[in-house]
PDB file of C-alpha atoms in Angstrom:
ATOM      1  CA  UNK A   1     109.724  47.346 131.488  1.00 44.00           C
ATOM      2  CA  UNK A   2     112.740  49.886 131.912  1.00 46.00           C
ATOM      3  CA  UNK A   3     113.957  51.730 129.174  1.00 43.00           C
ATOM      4  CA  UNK A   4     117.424  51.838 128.114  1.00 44.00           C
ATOM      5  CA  UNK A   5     119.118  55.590 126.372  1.00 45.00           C
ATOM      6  CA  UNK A   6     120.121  54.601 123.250  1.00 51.00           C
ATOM      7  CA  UNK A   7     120.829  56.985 119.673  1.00 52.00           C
ATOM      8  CA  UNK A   8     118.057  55.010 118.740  1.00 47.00           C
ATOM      9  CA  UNK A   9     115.518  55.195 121.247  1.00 43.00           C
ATOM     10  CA  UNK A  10     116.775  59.237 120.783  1.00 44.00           C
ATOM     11  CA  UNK A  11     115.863  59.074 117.345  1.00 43.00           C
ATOM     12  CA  UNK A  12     112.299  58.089 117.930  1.00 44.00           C
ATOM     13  CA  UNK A  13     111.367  60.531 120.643  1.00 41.00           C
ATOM     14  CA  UNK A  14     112.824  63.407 118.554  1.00 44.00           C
ATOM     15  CA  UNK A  15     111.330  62.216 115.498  1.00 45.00           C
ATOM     16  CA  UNK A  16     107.270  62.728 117.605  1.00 50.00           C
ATOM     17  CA  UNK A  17     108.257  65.760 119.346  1.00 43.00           C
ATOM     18  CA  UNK A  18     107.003  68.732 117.215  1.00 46.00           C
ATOM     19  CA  UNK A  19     109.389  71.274 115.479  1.00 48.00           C
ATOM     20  CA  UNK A  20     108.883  74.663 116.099  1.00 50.00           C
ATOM     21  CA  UNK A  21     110.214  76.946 112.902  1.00 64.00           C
ATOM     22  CA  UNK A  22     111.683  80.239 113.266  1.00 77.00           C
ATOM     23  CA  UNK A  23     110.229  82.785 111.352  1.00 86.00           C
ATOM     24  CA  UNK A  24     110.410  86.304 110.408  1.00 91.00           C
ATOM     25  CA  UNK A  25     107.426  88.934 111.601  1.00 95.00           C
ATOM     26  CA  UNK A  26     107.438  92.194 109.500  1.00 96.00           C
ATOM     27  CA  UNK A  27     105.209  94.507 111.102  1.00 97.00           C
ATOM     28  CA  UNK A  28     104.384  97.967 109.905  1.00 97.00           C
ATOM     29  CA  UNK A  29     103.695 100.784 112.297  1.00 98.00           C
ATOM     30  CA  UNK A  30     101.930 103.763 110.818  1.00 98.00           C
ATOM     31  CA  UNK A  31      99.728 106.959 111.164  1.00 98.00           C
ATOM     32  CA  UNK A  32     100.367 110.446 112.271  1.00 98.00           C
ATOM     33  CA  UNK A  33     101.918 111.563 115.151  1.00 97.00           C
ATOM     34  CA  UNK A  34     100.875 109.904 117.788  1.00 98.00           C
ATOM     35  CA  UNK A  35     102.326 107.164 115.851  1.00 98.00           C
ATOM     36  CA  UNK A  36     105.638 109.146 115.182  1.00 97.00           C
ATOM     37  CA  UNK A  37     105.509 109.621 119.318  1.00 96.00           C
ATOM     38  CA  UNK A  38     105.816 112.524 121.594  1.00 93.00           C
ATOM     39  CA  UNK A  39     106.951 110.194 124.328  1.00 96.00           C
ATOM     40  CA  UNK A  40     110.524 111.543 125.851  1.00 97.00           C
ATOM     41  CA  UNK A  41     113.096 109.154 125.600  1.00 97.00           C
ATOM     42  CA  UNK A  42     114.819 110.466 128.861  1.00 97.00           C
ATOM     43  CA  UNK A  43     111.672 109.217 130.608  1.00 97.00           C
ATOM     44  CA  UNK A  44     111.855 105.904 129.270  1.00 97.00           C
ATOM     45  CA  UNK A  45     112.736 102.890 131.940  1.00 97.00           C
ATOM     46  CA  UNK A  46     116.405 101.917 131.670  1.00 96.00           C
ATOM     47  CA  UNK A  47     115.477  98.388 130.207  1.00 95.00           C
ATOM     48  CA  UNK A  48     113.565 100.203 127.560  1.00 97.00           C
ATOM     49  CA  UNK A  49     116.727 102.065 126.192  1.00 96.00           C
ATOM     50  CA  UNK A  50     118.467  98.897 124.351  1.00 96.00           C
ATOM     51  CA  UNK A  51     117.356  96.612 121.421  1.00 98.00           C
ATOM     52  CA  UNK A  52     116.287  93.563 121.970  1.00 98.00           C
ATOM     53  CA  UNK A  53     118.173  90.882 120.328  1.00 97.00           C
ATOM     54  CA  UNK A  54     116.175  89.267 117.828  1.00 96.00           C
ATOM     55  CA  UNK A  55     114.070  92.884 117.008  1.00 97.00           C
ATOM     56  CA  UNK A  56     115.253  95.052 113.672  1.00 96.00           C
ATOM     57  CA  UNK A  57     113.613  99.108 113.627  1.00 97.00           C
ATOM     58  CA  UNK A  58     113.399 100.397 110.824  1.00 95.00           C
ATOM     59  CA  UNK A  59     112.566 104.283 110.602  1.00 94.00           C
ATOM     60  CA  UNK A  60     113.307 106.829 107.710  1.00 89.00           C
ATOM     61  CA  UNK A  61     114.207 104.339 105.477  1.00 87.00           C
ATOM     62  CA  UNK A  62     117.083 102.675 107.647  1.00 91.00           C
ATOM     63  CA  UNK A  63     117.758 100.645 110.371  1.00 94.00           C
ATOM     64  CA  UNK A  64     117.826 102.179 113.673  1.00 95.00           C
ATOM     65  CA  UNK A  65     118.897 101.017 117.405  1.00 97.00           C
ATOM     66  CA  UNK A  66     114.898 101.442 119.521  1.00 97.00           C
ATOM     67  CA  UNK A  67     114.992 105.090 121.287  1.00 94.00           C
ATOM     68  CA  UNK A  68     117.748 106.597 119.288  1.00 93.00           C
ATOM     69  CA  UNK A  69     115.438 109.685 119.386  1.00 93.00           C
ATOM     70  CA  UNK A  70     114.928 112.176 121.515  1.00 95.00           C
ATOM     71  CA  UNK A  71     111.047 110.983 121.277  1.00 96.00           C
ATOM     72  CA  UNK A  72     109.817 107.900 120.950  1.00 97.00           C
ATOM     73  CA  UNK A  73     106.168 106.335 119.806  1.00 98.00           C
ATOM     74  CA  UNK A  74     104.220 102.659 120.956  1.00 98.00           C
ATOM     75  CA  UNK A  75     107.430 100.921 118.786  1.00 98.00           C
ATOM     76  CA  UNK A  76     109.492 100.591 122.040  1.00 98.00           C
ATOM     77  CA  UNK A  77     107.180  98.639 124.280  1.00 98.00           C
ATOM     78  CA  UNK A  78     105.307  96.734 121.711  1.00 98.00           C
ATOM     79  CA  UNK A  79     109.094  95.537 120.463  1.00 98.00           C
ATOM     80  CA  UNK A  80     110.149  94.315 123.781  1.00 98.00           C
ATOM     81  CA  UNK A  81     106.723  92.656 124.488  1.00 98.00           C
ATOM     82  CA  UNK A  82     107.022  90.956 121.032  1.00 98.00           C
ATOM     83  CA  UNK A  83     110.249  90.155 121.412  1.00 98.00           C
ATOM     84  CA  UNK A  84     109.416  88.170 125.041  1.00 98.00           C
ATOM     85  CA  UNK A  85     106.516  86.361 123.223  1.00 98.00           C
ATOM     86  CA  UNK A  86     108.326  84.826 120.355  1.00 97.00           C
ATOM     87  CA  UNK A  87     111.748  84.645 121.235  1.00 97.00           C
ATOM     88  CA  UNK A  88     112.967  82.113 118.278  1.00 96.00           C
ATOM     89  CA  UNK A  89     111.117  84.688 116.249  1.00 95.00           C
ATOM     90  CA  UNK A  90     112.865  87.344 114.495  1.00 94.00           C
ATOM     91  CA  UNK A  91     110.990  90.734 114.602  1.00 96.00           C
ATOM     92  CA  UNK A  92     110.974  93.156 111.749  1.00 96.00           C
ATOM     93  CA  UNK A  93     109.251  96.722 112.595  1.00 97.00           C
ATOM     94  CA  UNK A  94     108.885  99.553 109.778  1.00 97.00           C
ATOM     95  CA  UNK A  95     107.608 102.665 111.096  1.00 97.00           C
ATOM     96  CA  UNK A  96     106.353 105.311 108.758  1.00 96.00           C
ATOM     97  CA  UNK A  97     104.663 108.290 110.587  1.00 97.00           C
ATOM     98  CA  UNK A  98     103.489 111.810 109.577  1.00 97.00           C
ATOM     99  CA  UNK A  99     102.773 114.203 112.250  1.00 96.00           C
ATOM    100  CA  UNK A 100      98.889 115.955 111.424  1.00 96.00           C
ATOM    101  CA  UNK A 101      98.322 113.890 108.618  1.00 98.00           C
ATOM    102  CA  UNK A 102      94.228 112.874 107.551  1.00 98.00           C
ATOM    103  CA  UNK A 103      93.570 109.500 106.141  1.00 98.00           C
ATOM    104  CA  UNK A 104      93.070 111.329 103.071  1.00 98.00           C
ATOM    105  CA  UNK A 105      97.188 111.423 102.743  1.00 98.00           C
ATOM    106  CA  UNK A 106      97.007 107.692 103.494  1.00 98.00           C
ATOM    107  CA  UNK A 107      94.865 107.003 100.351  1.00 98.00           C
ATOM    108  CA  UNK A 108      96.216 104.609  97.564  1.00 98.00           C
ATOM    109  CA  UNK A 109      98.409 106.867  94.762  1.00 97.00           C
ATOM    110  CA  UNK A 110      98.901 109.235  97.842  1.00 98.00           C
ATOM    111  CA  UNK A 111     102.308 110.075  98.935  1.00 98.00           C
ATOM    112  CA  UNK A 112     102.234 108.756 101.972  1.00 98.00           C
ATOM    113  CA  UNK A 113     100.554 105.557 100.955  1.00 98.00           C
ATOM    114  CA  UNK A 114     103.515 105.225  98.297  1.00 97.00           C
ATOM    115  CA  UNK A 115     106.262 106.049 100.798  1.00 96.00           C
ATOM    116  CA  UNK A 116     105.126 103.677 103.280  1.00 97.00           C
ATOM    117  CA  UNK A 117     105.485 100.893 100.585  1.00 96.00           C
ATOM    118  CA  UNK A 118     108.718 102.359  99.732  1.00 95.00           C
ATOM    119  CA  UNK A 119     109.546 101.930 103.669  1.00 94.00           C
ATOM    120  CA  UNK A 120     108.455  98.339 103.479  1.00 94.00           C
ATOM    121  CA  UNK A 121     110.416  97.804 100.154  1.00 91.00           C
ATOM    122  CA  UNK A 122     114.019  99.194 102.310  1.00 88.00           C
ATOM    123  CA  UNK A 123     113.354  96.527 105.344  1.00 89.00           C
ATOM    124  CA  UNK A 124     112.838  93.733 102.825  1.00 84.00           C
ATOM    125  CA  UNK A 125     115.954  94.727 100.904  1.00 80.00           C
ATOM    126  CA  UNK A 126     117.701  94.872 104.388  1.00 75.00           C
ATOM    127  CA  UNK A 127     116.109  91.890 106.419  1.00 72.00           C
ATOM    128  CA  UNK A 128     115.266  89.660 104.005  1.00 68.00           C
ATOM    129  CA  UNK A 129     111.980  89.044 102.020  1.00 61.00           C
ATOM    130  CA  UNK A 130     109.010  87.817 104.437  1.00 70.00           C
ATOM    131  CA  UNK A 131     105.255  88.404 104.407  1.00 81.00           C
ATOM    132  CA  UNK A 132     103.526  91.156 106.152  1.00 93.00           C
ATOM    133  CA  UNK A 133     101.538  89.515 109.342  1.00 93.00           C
ATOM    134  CA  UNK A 134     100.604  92.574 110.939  1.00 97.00           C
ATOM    135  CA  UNK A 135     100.204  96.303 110.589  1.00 98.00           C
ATOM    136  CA  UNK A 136      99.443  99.094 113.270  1.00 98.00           C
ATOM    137  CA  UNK A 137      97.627 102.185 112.275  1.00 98.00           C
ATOM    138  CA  UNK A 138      97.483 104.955 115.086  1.00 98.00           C
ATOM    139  CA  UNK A 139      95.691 107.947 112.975  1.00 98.00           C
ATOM    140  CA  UNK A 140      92.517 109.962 112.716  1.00 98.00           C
ATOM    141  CA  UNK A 141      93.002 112.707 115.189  1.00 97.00           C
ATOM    142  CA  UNK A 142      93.641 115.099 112.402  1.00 97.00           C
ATOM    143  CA  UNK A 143      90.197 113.766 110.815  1.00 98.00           C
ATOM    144  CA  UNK A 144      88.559 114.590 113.887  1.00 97.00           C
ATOM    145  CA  UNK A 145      89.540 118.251 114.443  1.00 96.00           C
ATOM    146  CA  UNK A 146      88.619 118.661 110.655  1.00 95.00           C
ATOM    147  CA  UNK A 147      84.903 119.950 109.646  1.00 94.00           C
ATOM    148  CA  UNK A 148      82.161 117.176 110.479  1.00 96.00           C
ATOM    149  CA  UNK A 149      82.159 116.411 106.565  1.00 97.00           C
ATOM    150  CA  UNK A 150      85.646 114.869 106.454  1.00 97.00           C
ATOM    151  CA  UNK A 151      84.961 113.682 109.750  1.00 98.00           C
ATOM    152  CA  UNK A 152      82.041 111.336 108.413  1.00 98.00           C
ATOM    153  CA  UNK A 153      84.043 110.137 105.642  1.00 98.00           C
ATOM    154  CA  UNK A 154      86.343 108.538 107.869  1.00 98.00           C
ATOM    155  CA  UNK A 155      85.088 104.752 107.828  1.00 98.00           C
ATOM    156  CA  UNK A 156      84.989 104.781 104.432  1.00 98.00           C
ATOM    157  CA  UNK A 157      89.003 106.018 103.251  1.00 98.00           C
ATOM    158  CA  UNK A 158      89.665 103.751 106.147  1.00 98.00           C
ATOM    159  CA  UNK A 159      88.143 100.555 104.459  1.00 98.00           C
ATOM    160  CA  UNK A 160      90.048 101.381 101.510  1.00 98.00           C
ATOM    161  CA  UNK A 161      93.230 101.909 103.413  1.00 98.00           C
ATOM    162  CA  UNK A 162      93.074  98.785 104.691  1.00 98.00           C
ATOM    163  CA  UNK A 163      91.848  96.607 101.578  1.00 98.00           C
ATOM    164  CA  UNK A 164      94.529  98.448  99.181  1.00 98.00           C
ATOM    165  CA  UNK A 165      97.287  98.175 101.239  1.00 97.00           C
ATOM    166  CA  UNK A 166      96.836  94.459 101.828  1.00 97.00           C
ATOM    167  CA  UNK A 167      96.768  93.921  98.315  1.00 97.00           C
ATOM    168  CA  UNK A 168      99.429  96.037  97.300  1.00 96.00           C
ATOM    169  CA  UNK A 169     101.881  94.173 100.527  1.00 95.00           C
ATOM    170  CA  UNK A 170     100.652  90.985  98.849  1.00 94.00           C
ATOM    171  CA  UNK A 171      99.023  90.359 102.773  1.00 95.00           C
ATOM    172  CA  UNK A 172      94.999  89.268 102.390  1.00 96.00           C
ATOM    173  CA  UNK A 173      95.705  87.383 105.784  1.00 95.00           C
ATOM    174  CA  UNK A 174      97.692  90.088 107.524  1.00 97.00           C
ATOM    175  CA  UNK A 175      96.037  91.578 111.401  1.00 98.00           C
ATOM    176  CA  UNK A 176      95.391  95.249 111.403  1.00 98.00           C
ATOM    177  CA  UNK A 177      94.958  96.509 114.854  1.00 98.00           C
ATOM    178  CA  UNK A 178      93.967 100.395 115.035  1.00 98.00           C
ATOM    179  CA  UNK A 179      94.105 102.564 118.155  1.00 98.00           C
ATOM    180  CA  UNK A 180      90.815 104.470 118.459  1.00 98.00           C
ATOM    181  CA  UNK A 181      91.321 108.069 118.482  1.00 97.00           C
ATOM    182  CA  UNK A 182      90.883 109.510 122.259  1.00 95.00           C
ATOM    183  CA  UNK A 183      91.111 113.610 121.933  1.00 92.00           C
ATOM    184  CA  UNK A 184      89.806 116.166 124.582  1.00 86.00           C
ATOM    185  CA  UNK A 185      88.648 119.324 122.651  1.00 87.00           C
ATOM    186  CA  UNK A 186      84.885 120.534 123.371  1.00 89.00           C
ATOM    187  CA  UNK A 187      85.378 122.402 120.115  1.00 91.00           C
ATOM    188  CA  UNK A 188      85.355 119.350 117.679  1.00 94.00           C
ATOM    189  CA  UNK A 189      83.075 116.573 119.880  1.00 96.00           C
ATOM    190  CA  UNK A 190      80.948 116.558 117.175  1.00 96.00           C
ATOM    191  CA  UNK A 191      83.691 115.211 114.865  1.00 97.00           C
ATOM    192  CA  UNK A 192      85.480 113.198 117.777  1.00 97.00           C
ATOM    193  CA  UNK A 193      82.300 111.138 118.222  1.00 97.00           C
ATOM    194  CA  UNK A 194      81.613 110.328 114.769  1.00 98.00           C
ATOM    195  CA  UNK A 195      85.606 109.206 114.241  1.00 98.00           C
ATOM    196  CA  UNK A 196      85.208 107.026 117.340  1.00 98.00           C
ATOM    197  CA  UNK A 197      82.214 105.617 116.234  1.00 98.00           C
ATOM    198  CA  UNK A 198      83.154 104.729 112.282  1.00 98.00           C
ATOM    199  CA  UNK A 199      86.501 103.196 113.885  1.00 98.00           C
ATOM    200  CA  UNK A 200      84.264 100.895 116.274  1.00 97.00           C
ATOM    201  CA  UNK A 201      81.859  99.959 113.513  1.00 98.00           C
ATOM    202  CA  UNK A 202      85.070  98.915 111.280  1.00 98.00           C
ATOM    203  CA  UNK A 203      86.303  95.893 113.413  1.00 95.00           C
ATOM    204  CA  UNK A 204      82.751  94.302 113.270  1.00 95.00           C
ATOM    205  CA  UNK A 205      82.856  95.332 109.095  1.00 95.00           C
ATOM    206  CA  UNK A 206      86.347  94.373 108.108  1.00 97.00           C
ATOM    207  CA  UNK A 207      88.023  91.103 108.508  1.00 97.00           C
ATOM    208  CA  UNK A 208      90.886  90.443 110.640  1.00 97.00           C
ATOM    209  CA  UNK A 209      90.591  94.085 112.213  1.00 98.00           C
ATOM    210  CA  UNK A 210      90.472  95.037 115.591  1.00 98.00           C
ATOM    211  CA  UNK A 211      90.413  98.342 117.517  1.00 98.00           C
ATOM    212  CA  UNK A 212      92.638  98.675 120.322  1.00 98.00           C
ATOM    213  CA  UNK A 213      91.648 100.937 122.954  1.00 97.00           C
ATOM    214  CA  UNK A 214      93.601 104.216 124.248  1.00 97.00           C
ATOM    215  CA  UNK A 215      90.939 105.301 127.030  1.00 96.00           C
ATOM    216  CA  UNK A 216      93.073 106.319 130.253  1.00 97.00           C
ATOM    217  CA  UNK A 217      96.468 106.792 128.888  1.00 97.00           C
ATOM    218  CA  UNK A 218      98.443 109.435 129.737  1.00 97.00           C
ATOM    219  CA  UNK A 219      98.936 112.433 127.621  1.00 96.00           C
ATOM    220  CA  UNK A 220     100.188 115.614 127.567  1.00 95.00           C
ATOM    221  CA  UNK A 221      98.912 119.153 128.463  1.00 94.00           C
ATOM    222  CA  UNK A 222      97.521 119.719 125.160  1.00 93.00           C
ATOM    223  CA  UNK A 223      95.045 116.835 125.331  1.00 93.00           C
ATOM    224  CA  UNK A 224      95.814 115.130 122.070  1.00 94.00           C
ATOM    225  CA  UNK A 225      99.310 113.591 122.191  1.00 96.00           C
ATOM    226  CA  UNK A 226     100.022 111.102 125.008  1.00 97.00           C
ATOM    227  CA  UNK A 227     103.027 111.324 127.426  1.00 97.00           C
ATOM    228  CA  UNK A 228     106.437 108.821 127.849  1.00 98.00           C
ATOM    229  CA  UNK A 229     103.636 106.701 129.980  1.00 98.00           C
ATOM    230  CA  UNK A 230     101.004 107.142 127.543  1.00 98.00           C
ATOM    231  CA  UNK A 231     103.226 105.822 124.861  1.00 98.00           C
ATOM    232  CA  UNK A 232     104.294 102.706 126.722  1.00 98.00           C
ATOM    233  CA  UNK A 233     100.850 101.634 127.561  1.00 98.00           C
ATOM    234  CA  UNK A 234      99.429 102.207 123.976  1.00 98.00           C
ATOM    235  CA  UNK A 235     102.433  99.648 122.786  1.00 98.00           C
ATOM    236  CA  UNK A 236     101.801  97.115 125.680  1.00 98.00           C
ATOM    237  CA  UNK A 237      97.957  97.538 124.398  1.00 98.00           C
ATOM    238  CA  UNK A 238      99.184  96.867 121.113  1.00 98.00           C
ATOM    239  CA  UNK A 239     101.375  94.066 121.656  1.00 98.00           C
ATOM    240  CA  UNK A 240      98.676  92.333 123.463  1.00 98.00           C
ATOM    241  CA  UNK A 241      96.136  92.471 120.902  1.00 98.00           C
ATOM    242  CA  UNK A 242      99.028  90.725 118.184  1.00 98.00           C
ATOM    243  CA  UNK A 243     100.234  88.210 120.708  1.00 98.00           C
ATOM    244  CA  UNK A 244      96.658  86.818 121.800  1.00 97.00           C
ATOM    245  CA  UNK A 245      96.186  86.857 117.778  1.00 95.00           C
ATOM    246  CA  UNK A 246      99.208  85.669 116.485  1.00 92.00           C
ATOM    247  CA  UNK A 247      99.806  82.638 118.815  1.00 79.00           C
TER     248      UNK A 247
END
């Protein structure tokens, strides 16, 4: 039997064909400076240098163009990735970063742990209200350097970081994907190892967690903070991790 176009026949094929909803994806980048980025921006692909349409960046409390900066951090990569991935979507970064930092800083009542919610509070305000769905940690290289006691205690203010501050951003559900610390220093192995182990353990220990790996990126002379290259791999790495998880 041949079928004839009408506004009806219209009607009924629209009416089984599933709707796909834009939505809103507020992400939080965070962690010291490897987070904040020692990547140079004059290295960065051309491509790399503009804002992708449906992405808002929001650093220091305002909204910023991506690679404003003379440095940049995983933001710019994992933003255009995003971006290509959901392209109805509209994606909502808040970056709060503190170069040397320990997870100690990042405890509940802490400063930093208030002024990242404070961070979060200026992109709602801004962008509209919408739920946390994902938030990027890239810390612990500070921890590592430290004495092997504050080393060890590193799985444990990292459980709390996590738990508290999915309360407190009302986000139970929300992925946290954490890079695992990746530092050359024969001084502080000792402490290196146990960081890198407590971060592995914490994916198998905390729901909705997973590490992302930073083995082979490229860094800089001083063996701790990674390159322009380095930088753009670890946000490809991340934005792989929240795509395969998020669609």
């Amino acid at each position: 039997m041949r079928l004839f176009w009408t506004p009806l026949l219209a009607i009924l094929l629209l009416a089984q064909t599933p709707t796909v909803w834009a939505k809103d994806r507020l992400i939080i980048l965070a962690g010291q400076s490897n987070m904040m980025g020692r990547g140079k921006v004059s290295e960065l692909p051309a491509t790399y240098k503009t804002t992708p349409a449906n992405v808002k960046y929001f650093y220091q409390g305002r909204e910023h163009p991506l690679a404003k900066f003379a440095w940049f951090g995983p933001e710019v990569s994992f933003a255009h990735d995003v971006a290509r991935a959901f392209p109805k979507d509209t994606i909502i970064l808040v970056k709060q970063a503190a170069s040397g930092s320990l997870i100690q800083q990042w405890q509940p009542g802490q400063a930093l742990y208030k002024g990242l919610l404070r961070q979060v509070g200026f992109a709602e305000k801004a962008a509209g209200e919408g739920q946390v769905d994902a938030i990027l940690w890239m810390q612990g290289e500070s921890d590592a350097q430290s004495n092997i006691s504050v080393a060890q205690q590193y799985g444990k203010r990292f459980d709390t970081l996590v738990t508290h501050l999915r309360e407190d951003l009302q986000a139970p559900d929300s992925l946290f994907l954490y890079g695992q610390v990746n530092l050359e220093h024969p001084d502080y192995a000792a402490g290196i190892k146990s960081v890198r182990q407590q971060q592995q353990a914490a994916q198998r220990e905390l729901p909705r967690a997973l590490m992302v790996s930073t083995d082979g990126l490229g860094k800089q002379a001083d063996g701790i903070h990674y390159n322009a290259a380095g930088q753009m791999e670890l946000g490809k790495r991340f934005a792989k991790a929240y795509i395969e998880h998020m669609k």
